[in-house]
PDB file of C-alpha atoms and ligand atoms in Angstrom:
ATOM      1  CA  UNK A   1      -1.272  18.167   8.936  1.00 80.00           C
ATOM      2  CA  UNK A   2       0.001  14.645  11.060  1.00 92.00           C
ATOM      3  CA  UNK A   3       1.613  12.255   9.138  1.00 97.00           C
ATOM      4  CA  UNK A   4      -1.129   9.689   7.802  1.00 98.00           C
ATOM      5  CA  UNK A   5       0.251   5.612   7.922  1.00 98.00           C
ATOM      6  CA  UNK A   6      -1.776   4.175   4.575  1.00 98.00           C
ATOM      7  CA  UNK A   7      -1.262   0.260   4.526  1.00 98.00           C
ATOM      8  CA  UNK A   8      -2.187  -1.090   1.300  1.00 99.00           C
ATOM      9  CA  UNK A   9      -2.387  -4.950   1.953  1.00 98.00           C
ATOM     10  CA  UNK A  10      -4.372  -7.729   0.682  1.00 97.00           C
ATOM     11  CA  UNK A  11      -2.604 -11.389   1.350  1.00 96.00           C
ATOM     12  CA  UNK A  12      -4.640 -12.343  -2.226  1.00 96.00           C
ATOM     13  CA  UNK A  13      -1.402 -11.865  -5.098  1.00 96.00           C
ATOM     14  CA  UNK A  14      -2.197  -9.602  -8.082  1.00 97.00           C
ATOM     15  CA  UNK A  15      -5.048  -7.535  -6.579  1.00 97.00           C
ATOM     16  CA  UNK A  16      -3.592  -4.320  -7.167  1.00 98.00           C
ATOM     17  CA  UNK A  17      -1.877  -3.305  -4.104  1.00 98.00           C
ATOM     18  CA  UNK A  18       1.491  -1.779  -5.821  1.00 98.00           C
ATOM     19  CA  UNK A  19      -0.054  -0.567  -8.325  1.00 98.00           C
ATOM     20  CA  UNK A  20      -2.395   1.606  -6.191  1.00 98.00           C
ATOM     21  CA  UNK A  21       0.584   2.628  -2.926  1.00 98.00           C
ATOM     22  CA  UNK A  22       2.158   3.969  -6.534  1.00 98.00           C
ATOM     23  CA  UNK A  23      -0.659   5.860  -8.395  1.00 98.00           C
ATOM     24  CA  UNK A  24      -2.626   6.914  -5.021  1.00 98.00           C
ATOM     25  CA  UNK A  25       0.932   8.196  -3.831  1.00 98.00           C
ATOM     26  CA  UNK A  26       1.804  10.070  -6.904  1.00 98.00           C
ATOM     27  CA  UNK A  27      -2.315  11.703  -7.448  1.00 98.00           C
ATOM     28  CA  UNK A  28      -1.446  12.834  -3.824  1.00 98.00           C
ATOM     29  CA  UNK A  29       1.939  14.348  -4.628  1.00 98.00           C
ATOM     30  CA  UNK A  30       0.292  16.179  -7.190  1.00 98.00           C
ATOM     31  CA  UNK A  31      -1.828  17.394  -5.170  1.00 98.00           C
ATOM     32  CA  UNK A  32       0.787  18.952  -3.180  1.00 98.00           C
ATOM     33  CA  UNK A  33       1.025  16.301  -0.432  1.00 98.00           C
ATOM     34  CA  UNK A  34       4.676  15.187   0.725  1.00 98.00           C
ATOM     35  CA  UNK A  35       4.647  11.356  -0.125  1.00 98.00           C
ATOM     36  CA  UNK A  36       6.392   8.366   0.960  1.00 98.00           C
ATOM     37  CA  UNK A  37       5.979   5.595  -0.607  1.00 99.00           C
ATOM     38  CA  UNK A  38       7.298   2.505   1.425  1.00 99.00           C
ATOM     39  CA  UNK A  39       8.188  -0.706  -0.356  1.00 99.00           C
ATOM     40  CA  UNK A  40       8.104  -3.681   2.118  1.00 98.00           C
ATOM     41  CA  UNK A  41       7.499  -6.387  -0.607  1.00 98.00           C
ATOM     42  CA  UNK A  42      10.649  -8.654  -0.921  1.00 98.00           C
ATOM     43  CA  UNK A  43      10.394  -8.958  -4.566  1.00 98.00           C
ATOM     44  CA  UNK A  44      10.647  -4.954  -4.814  1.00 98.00           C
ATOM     45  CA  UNK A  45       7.725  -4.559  -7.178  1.00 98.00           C
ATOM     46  CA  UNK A  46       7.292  -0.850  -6.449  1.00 98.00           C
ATOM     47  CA  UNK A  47      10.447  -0.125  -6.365  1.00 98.00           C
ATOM     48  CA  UNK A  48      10.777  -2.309  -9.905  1.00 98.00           C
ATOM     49  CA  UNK A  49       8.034   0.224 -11.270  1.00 98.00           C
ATOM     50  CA  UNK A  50       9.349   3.536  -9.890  1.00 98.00           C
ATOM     51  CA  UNK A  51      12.374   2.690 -12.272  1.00 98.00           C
ATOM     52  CA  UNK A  52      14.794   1.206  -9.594  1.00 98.00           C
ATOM     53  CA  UNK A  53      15.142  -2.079 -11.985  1.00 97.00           C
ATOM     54  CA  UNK A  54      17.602  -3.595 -10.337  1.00 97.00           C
ATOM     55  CA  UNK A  55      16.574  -3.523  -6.665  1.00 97.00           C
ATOM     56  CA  UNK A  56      18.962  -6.087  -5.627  1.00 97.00           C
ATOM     57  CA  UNK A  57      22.053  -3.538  -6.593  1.00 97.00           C
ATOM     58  CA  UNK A  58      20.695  -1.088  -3.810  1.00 98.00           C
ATOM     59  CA  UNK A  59      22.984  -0.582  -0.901  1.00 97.00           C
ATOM     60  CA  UNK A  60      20.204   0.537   1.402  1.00 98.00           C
ATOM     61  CA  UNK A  61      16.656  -0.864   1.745  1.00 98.00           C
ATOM     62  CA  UNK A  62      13.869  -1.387   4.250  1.00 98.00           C
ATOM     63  CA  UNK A  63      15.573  -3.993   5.573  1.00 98.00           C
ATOM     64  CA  UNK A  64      18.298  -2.313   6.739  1.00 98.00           C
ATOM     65  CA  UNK A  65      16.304   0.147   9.033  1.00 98.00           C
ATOM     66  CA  UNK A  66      14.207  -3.337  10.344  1.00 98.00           C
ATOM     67  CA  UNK A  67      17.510  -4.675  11.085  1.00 98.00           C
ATOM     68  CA  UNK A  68      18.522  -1.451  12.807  1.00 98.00           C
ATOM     69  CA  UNK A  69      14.603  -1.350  14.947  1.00 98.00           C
ATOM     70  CA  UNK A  70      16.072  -5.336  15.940  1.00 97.00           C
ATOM     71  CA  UNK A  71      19.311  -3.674  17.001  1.00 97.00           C
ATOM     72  CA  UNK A  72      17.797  -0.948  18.904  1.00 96.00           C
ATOM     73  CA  UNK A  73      20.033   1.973  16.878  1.00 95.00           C
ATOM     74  CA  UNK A  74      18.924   3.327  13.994  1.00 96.00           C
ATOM     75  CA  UNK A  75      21.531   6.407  13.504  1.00 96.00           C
ATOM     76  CA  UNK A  76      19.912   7.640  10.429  1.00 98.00           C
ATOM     77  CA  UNK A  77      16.173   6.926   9.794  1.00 98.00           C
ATOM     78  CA  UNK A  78      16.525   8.830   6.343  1.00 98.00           C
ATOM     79  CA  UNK A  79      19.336   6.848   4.836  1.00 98.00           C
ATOM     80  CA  UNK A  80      18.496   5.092   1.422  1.00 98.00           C
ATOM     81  CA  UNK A  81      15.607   7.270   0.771  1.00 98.00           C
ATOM     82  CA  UNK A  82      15.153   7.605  -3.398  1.00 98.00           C
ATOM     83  CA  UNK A  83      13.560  10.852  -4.821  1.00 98.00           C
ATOM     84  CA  UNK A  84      11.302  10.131  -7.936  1.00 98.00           C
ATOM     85  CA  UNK A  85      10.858  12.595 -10.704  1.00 98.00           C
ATOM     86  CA  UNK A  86       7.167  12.421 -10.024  1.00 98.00           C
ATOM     87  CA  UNK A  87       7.091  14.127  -6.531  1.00 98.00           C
ATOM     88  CA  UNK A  88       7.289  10.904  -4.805  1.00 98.00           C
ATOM     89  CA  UNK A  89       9.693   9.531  -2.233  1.00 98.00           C
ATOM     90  CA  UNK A  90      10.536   5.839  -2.007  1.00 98.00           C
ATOM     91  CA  UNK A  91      11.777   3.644   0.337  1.00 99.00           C
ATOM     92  CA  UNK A  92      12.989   0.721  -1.761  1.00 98.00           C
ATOM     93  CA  UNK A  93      13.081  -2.919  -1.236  1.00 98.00           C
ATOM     94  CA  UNK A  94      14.861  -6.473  -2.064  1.00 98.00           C
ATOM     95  CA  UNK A  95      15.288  -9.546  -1.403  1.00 97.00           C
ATOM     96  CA  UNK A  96      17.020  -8.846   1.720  1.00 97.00           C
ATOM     97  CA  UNK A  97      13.675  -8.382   3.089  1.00 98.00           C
ATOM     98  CA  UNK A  98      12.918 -12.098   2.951  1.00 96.00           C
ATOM     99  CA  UNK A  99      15.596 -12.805   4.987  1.00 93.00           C
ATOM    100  CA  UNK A 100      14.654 -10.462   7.852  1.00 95.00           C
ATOM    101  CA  UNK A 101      11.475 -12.176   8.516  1.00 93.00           C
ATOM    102  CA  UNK A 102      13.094 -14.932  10.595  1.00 93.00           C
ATOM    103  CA  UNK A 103      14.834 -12.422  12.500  1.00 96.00           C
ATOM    104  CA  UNK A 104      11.732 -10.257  13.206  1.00 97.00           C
ATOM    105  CA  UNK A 105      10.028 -13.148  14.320  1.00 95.00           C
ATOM    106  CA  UNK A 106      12.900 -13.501  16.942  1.00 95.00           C
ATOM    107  CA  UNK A 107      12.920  -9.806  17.755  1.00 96.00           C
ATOM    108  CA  UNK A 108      11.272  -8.086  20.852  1.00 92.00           C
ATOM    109  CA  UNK A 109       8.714  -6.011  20.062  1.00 94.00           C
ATOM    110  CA  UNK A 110       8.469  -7.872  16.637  1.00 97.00           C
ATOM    111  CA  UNK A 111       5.213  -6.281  15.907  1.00 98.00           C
ATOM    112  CA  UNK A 112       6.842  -2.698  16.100  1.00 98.00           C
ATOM    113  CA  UNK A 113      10.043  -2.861  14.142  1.00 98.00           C
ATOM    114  CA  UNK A 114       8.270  -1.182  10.730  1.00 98.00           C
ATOM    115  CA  UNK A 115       6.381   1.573  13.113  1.00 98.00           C
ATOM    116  CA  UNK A 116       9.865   2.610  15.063  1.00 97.00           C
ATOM    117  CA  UNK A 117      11.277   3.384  11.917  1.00 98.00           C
ATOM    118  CA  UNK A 118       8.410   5.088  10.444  1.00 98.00           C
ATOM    119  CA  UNK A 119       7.634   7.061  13.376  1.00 97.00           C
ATOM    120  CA  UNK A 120      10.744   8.745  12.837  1.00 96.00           C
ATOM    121  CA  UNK A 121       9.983   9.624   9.622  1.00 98.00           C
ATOM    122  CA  UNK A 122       6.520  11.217  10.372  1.00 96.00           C
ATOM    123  CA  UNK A 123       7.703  15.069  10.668  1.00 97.00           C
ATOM    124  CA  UNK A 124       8.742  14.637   6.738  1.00 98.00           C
ATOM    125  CA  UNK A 125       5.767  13.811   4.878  1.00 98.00           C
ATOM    126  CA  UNK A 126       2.195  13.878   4.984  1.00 98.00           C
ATOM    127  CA  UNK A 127       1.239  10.376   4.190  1.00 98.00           C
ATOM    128  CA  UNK A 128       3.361   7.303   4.111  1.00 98.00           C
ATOM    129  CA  UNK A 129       2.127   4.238   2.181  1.00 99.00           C
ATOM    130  CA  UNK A 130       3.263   0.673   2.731  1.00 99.00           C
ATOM    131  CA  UNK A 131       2.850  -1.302  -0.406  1.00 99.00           C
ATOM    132  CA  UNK A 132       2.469  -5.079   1.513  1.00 98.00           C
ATOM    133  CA  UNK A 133       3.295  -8.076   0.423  1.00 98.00           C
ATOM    134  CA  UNK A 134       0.605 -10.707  -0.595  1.00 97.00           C
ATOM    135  CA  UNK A 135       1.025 -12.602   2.771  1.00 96.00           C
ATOM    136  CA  UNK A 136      -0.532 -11.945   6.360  1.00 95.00           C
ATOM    137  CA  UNK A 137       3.085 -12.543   8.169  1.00 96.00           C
ATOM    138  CA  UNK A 138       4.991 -10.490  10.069  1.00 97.00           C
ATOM    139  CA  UNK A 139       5.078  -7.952   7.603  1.00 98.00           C
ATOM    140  CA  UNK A 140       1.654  -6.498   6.828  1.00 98.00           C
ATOM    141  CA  UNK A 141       1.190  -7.027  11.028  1.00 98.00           C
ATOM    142  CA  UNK A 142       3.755  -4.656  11.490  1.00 98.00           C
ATOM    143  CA  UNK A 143       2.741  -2.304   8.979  1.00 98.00           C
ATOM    144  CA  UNK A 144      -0.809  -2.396  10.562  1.00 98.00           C
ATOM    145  CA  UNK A 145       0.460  -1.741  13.649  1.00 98.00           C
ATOM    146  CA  UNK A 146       2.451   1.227  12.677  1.00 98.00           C
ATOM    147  CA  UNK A 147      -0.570   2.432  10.407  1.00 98.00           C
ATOM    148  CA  UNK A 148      -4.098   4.507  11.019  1.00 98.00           C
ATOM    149  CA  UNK A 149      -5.642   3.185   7.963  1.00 98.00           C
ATOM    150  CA  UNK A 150      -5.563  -0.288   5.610  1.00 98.00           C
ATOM    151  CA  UNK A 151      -6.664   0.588   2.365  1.00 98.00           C
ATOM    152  CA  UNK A 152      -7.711  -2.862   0.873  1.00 98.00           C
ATOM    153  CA  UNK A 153      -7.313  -3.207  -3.401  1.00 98.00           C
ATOM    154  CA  UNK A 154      -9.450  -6.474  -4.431  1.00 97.00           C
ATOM    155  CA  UNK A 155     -10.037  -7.559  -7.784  1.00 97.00           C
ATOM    156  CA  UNK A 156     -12.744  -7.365  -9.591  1.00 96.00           C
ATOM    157  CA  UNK A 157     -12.106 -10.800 -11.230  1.00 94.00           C
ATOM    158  CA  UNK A 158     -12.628 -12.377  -8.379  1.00 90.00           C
ATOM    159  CA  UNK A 159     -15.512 -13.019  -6.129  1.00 88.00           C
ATOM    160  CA  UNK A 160     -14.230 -12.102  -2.506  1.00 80.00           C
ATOM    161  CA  UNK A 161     -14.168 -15.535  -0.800  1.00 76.00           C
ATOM    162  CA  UNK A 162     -12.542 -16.579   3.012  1.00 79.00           C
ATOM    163  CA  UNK A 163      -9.618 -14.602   2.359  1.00 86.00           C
ATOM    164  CA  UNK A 164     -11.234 -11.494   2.688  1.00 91.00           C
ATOM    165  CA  UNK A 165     -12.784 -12.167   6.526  1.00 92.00           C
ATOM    166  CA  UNK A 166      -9.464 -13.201   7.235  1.00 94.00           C
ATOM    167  CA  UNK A 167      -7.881 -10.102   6.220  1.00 97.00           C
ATOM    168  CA  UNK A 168     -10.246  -8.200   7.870  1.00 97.00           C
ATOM    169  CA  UNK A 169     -10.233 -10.597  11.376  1.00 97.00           C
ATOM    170  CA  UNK A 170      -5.685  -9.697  11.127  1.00 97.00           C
ATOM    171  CA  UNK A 171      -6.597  -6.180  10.843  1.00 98.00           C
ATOM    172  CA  UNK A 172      -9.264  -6.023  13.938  1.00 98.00           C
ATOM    173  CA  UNK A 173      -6.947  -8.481  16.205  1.00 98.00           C
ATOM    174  CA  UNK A 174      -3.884  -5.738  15.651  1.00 98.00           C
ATOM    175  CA  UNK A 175      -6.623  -3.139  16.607  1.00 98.00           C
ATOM    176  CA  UNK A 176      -7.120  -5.005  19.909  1.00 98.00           C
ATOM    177  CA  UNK A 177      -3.793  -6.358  20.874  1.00 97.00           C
ATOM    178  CA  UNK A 178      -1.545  -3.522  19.555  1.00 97.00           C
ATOM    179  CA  UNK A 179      -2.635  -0.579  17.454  1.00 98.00           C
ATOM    180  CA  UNK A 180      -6.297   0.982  18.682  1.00 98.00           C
ATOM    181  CA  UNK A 181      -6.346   3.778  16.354  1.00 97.00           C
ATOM    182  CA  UNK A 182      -6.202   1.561  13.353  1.00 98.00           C
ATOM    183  CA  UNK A 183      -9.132   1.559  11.304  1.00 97.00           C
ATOM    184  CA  UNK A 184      -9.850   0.680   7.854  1.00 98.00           C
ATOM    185  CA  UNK A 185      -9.493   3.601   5.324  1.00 98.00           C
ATOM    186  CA  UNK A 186     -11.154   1.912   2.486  1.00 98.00           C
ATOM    187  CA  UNK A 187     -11.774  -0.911   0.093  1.00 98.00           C
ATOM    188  CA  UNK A 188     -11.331   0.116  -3.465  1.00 98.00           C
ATOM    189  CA  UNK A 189     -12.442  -2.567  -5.997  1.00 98.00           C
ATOM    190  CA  UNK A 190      -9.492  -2.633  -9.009  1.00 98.00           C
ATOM    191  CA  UNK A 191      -8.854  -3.857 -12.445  1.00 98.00           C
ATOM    192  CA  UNK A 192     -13.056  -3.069 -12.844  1.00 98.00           C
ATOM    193  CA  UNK A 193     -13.889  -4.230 -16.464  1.00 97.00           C
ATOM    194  CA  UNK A 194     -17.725  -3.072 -16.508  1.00 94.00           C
ATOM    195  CA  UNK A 195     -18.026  -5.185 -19.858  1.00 96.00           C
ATOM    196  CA  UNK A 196     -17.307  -8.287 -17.269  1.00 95.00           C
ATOM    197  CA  UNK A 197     -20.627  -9.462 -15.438  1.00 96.00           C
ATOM    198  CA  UNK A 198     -18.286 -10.911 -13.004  1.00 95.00           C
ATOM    199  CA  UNK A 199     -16.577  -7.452 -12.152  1.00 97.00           C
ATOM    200  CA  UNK A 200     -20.416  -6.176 -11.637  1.00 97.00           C
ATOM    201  CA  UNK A 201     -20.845  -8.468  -9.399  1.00 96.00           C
ATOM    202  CA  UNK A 202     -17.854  -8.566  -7.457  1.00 96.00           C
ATOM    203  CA  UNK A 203     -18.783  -4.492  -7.283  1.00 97.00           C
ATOM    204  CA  UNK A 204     -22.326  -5.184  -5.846  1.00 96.00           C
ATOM    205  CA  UNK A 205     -20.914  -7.868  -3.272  1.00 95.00           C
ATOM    206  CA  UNK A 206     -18.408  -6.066  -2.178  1.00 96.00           C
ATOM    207  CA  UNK A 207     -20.558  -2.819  -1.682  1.00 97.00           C
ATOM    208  CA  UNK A 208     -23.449  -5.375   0.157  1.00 96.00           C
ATOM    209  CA  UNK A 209     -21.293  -7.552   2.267  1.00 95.00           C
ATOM    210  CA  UNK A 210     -18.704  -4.904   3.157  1.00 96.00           C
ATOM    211  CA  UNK A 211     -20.328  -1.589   2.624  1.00 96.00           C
ATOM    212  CA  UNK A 212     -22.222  -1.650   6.084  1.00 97.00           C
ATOM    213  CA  UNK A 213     -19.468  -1.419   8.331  1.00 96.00           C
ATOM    214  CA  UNK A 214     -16.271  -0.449   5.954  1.00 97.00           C
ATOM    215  CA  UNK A 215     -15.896   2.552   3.909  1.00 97.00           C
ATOM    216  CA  UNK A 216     -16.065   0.827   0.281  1.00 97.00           C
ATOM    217  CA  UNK A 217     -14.588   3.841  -2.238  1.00 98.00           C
ATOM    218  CA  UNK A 218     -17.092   5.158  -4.752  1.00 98.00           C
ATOM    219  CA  UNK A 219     -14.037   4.896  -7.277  1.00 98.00           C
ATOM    220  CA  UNK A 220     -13.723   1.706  -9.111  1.00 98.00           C
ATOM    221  CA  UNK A 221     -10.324   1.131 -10.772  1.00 98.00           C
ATOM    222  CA  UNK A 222     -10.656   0.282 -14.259  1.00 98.00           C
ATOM    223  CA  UNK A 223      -8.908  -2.366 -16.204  1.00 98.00           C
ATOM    224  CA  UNK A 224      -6.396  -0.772 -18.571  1.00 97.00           C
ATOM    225  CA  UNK A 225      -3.595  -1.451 -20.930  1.00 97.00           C
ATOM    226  CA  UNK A 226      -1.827   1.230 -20.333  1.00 96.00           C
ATOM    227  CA  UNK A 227      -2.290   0.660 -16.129  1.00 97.00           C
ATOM    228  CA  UNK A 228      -0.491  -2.526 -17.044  1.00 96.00           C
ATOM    229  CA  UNK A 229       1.852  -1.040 -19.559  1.00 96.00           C
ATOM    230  CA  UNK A 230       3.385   1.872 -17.033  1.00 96.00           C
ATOM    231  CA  UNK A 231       5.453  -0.265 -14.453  1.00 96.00           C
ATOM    232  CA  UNK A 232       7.541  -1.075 -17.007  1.00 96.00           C
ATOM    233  CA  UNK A 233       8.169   2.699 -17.822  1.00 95.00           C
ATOM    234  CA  UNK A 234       9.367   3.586 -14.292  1.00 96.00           C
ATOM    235  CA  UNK A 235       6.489   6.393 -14.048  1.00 96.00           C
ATOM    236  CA  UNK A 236       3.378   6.820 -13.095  1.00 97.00           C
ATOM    237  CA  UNK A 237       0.083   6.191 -14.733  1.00 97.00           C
ATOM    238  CA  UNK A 238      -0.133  10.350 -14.856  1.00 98.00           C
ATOM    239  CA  UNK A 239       3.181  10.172 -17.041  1.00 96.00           C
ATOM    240  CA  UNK A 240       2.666   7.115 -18.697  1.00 97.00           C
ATOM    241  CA  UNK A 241      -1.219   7.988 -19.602  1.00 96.00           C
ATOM    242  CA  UNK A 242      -2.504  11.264 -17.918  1.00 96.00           C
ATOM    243  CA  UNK A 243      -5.864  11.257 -19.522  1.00 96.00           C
ATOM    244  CA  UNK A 244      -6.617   8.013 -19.447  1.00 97.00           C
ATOM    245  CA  UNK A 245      -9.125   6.515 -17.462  1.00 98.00           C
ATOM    246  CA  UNK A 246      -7.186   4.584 -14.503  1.00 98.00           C
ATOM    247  CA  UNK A 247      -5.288   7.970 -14.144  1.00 98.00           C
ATOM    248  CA  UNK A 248      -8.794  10.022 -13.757  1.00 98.00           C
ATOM    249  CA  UNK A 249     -10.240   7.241 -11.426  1.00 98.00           C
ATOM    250  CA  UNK A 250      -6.231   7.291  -9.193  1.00 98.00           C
ATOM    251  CA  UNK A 251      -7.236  11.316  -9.350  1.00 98.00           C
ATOM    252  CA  UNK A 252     -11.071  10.778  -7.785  1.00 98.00           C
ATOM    253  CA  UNK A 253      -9.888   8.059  -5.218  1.00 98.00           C
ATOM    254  CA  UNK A 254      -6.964  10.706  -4.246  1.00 98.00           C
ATOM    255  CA  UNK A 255      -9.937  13.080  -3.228  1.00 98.00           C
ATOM    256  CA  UNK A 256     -11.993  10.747  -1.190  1.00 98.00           C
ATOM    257  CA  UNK A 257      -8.813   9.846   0.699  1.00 98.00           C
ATOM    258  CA  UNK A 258      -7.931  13.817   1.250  1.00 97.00           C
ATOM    259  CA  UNK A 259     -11.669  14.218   2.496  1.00 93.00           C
ATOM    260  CA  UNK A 260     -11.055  11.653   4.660  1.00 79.00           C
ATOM    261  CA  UNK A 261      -8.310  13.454   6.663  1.00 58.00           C
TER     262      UNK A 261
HETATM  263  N1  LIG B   1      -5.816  -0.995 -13.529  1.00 83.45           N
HETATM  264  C1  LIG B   1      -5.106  -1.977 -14.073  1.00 83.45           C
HETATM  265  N2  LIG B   1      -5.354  -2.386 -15.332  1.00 83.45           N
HETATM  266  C2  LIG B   1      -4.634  -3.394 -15.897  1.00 83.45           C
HETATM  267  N3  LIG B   1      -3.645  -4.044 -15.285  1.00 83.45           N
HETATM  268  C3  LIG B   1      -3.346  -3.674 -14.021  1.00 83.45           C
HETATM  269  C4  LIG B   1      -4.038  -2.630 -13.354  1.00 83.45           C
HETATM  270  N4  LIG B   1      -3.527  -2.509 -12.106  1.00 83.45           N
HETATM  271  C5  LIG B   1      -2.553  -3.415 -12.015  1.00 83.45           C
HETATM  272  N5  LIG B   1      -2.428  -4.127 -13.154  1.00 83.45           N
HETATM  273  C6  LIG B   1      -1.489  -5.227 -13.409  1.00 83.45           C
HETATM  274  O1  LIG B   1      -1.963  -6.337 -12.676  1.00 83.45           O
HETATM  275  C7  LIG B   1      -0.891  -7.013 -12.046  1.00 83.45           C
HETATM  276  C8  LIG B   1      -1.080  -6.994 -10.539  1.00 83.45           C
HETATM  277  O2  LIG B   1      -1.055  -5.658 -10.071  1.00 83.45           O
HETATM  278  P1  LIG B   1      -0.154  -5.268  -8.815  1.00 83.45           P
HETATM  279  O3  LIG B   1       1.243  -5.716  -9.004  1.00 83.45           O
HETATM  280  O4  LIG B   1      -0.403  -3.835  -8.535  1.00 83.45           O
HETATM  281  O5  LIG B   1      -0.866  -6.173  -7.717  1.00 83.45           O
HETATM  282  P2  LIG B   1      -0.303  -6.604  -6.295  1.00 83.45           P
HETATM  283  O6  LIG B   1      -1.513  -6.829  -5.439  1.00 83.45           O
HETATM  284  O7  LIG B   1       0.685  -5.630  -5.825  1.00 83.45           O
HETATM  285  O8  LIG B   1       0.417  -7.978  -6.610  1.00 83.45           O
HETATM  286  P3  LIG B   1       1.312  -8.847  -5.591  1.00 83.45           P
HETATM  287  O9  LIG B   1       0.329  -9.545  -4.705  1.00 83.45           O
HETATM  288  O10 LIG B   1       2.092  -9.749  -6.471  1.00 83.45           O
HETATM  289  O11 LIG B   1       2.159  -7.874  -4.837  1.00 83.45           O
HETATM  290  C9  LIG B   1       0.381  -6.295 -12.492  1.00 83.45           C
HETATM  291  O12 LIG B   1       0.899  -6.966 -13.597  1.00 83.45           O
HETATM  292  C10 LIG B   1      -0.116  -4.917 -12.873  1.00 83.45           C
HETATM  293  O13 LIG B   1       0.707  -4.311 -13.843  1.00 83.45           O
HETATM  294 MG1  LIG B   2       2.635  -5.963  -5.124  1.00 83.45          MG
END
């Protein structure tokens, strides 16, 4: 099977982005698929919960192989690469990433520089994730322009205002201008507490507003202690709390993802 190019980006913080790239990537592994996960968050949040805890310490980051697409020469697309116990691979990430974006910005091809290093990657895996950062910079832009799907986490504690047409109007303008096969894989509504008549609303406005012309995900992620309990472990909500109920619903949304393609 081709190499899938998840990005997982909403420029609203604390929707659930990392923790999804990191429980959608390991319900995948488990299911056989060869995962990398790709942090491209300067705080290193996903690398922070796949037990990296220092990400600062790490000789080789994203950063480097953006700084090597700037250059032109990347002599080895596969150095820094970190194997978790889970079945996962991870491409970590620091604070070195902040200080690239100037230089991307600078760069030729400035859209590109995430893609030309993931392309090279393809033959390894069968789906790479890009856990974003909350921003719509240079960043998520190149990771939708290196990506066939952006798979959208939003929050169930919030009604979806502006920031959500503006996502979706970054996403469509990459389509245009750079990357036509981009499409978006899915909108998964997260940290779902169905006690909350907010979250039932934000549910039934995503699903009416949205549902039309985007595939919204029948799986709803629930609010759960122990979903915000396992980051802190270094493992996975299947390790931390396999039969719990975020680590069923990361299980069901792994299937409608595989059924996509
Ligand atoms: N299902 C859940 N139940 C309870 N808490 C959760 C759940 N998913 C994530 N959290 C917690 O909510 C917070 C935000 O989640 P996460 O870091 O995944 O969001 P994010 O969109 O990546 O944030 P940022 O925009 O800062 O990158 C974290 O503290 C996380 O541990
Ligand atoms: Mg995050």
């Amino acid at each position: 099977m081709p190499c899938r190019i998840i990005a997982v980006a909403n420029q609203k913080g604390g929707t659930g982005k990392t923790s999804t790239t990191l429980s959608l990537g390991v319900a995948l592994a488990r299911r056989q698929k060869r995962v990398l996960l790709v942090d491209a968050d300067p705080q290193g949040d996903l690398t922070k919960s796949l037990g990296w805890a220092d990400p600062d310490s790490l000789d080789v980051t994203l950063a480097n192989h953006i700084q090597a697409a700037i250059d032109g020469n990347d002599p080895d697309p596969w150095a820094g690469i970190l194997r978790h116990a889970e079945g996962v691979d991870l491409m970590p990430a620091n604070i070195d990433l902040a200080g690239m974006e100037m230089a991307m910005f600078m760069a030729m091809s400035r859209e590109r520089l995430l893609g030309t290093w993931a392309s090279s990657l393809k033959e390894g895996y069968d789906y790479l994730f890009v856990d974003c950062p909350a921003s719509l910079g240079i960043i998520p832009v190149n990771a939708f322009a290196a990506a066939d799907g952006v798979l959208i986490p939003v929050s169930a504690e919030f009604l979806p205002a502006s920031a959500m047409t503006d996502l979706l109007k970054s996403v469509e303008r990459v389509r245009r201008q750079i990357n036509p096969s981009l499409e978006v894989e899915g909108i998964l509504v997260t940290l779902f507490d169905g006690r909350n008549n907010l979250a039932r609303e934000v549910e039934r406005t995503v699903r009416g507003q949205f549902g039309g012309t985007y595939r919204v995900f029948d799986t709803v992620v629930p609010r759960a202690v122990s979903a915000a309990e396992s980051p802190a472990s270094g493992t996975s909500i299947f390790s931390y709390d396999a039969d719990g109920k975020a680590a069923e619903a990361f299980a069901r949304l792994a299937e409608e993802v595989l059924r996509h393609g």
